[in-house]
Each structure stands twice: as C-alpha cells, then as structure tokens.
mmCIF file of C-alpha atoms in Angstrom:
data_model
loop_
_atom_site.group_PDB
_atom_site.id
_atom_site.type_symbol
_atom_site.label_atom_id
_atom_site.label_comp_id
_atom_site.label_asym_id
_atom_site.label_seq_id
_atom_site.Cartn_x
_atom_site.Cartn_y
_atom_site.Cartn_z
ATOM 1 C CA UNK A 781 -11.091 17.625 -6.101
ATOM 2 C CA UNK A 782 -9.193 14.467 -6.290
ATOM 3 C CA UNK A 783 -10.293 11.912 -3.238
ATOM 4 C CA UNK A 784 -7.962 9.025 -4.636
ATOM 5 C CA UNK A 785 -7.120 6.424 -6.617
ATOM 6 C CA UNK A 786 -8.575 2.240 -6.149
ATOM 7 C CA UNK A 787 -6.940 0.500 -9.157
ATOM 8 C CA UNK A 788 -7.432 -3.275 -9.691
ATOM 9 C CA UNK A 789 -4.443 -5.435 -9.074
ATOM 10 C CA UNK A 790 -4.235 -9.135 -9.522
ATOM 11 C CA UNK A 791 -7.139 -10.730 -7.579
ATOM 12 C CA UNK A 792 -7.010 -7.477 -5.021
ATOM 13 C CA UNK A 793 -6.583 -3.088 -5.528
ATOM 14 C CA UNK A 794 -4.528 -0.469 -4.553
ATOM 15 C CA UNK A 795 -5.398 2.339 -3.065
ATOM 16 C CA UNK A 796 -3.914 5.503 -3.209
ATOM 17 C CA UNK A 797 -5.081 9.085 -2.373
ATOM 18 C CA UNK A 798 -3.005 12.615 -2.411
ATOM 19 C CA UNK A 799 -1.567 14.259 0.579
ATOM 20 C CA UNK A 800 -3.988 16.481 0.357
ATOM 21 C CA UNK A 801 -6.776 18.413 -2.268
ATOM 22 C CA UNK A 802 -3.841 20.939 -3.959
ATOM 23 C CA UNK A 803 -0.436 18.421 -3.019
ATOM 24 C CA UNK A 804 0.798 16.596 -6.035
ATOM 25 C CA UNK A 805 2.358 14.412 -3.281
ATOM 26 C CA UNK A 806 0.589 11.150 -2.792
ATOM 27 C CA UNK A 807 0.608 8.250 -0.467
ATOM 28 C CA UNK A 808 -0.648 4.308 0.034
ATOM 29 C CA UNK A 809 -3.534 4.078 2.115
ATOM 30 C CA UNK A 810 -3.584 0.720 2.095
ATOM 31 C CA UNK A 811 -3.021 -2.809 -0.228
ATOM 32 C CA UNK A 812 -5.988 -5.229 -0.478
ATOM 33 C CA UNK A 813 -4.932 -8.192 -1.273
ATOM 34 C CA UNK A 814 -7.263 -12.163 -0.617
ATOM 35 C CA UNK A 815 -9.635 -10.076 1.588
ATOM 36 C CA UNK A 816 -7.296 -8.398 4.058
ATOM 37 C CA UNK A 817 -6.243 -4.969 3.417
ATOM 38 C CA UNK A 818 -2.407 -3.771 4.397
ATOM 39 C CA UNK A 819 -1.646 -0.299 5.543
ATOM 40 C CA UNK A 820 1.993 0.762 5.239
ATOM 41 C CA UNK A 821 4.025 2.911 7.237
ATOM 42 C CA UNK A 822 2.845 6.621 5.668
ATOM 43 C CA UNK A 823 5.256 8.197 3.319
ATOM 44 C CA UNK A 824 4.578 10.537 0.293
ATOM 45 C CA UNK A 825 5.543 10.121 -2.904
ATOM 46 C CA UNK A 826 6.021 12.186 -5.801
ATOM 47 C CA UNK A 827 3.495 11.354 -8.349
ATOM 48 C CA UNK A 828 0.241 9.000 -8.091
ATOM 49 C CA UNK A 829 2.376 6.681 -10.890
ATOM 50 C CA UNK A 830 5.008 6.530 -8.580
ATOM 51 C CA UNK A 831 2.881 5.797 -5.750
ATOM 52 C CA UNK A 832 0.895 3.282 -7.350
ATOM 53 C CA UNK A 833 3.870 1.467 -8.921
ATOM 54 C CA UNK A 834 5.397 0.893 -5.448
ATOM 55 C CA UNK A 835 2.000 -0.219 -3.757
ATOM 56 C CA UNK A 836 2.189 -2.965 -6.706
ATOM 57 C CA UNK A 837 5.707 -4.049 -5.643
ATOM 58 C CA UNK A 838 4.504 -4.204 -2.046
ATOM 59 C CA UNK A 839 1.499 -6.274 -3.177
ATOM 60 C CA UNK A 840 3.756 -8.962 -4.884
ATOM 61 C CA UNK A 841 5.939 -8.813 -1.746
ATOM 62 C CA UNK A 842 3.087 -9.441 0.264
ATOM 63 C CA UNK A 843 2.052 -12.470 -1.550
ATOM 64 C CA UNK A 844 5.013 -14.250 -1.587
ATOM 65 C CA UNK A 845 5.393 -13.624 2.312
ATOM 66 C CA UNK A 846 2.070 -13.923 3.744
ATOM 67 C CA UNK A 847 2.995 -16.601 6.454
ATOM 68 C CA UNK A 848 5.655 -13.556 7.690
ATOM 69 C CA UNK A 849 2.821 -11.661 9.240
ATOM 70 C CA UNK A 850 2.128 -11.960 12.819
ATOM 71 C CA UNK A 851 -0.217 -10.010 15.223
ATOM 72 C CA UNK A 852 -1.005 -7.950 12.364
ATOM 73 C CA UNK A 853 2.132 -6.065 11.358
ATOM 74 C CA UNK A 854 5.400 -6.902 9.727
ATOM 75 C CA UNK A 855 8.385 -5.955 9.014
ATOM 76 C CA UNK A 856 9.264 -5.422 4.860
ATOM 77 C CA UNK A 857 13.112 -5.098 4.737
ATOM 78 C CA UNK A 858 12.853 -4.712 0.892
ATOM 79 C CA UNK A 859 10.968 -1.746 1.195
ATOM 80 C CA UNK A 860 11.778 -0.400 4.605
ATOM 81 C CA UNK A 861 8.575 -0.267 5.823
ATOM 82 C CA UNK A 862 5.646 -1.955 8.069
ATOM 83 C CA UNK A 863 2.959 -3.478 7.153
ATOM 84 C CA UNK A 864 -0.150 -3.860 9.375
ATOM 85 C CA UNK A 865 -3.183 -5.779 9.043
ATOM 86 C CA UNK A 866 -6.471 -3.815 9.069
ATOM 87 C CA UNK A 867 -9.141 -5.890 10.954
ATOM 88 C CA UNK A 868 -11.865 -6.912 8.785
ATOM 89 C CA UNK A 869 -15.292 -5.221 10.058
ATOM 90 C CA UNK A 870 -18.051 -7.039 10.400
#
C-alpha cells in the first residue's frame, strides 16, 4: 500500500500521495516551503515523477513570489492554479 511520497526539496519537501491505494494517478498534497506549507488546487497527474516534478516547479514559483500571497491563497497564472496557505498548528 503506497500512502505517499515527502521528498526533500531545497530548504523545504514535497509531498505527494496517489489518488488512491490501486490509481497510478497521483496528486500534490501540499508544498512546504520556509515553514508554511502550500496546498494547490487538486488535480491528478499521471505518474508520481510527473507529479513530483511539477510540485518542484511550483516550489521555485513560490519562492520567487512569496510577497504575492495574501489572505492565504493566490493566484499562479504559470501554472493555472491556487495556492493556499495552510495555517500553521500550534
């Protein structure tokens, strides 16, 4: 049974987990990146590469735009997707 995937990345991980226990679709559950973790808008992608590859991209994005988020979401044109900030729990 395959529960996901948290691969280092930079100074953060992605995670990644599969549709579901038999899919060989997968999807980002989220991008951790300087202590905040990033959920995107769900989509499913063909391979856990693939997924991870783009969660990567969406990483870099997010570090080169970090002052672009406001009340916890934004708007990623490149991809053509939202982001949104998961609240850290204390």
């Amino acid at each position: 049974m395959n529960i996901g995937i948290i691969e280092s990345y930079n100074s953060g991980f992605l995670d990644v987990v599969p549709e579901g226990e038999s899919s060989d679709y997968w999807q980002i559950a989220a991008i951790h990146i300087n202590g905040q973790a990033y959920c995107p808008t769900p989509r499913l992608y063909r391979s856990e590469k693939v997924a991870l590859k783009l969660a990567a991209q969406i990483y870099d994005w997010l570090a080169d735009h970090e002052g672009e988020i406001s009340n916890g979401a934004c708007n990623c044109e490149k991809f053509k997707l939202i982001l949104w900030q998961q609240p850290k729990v204390s």
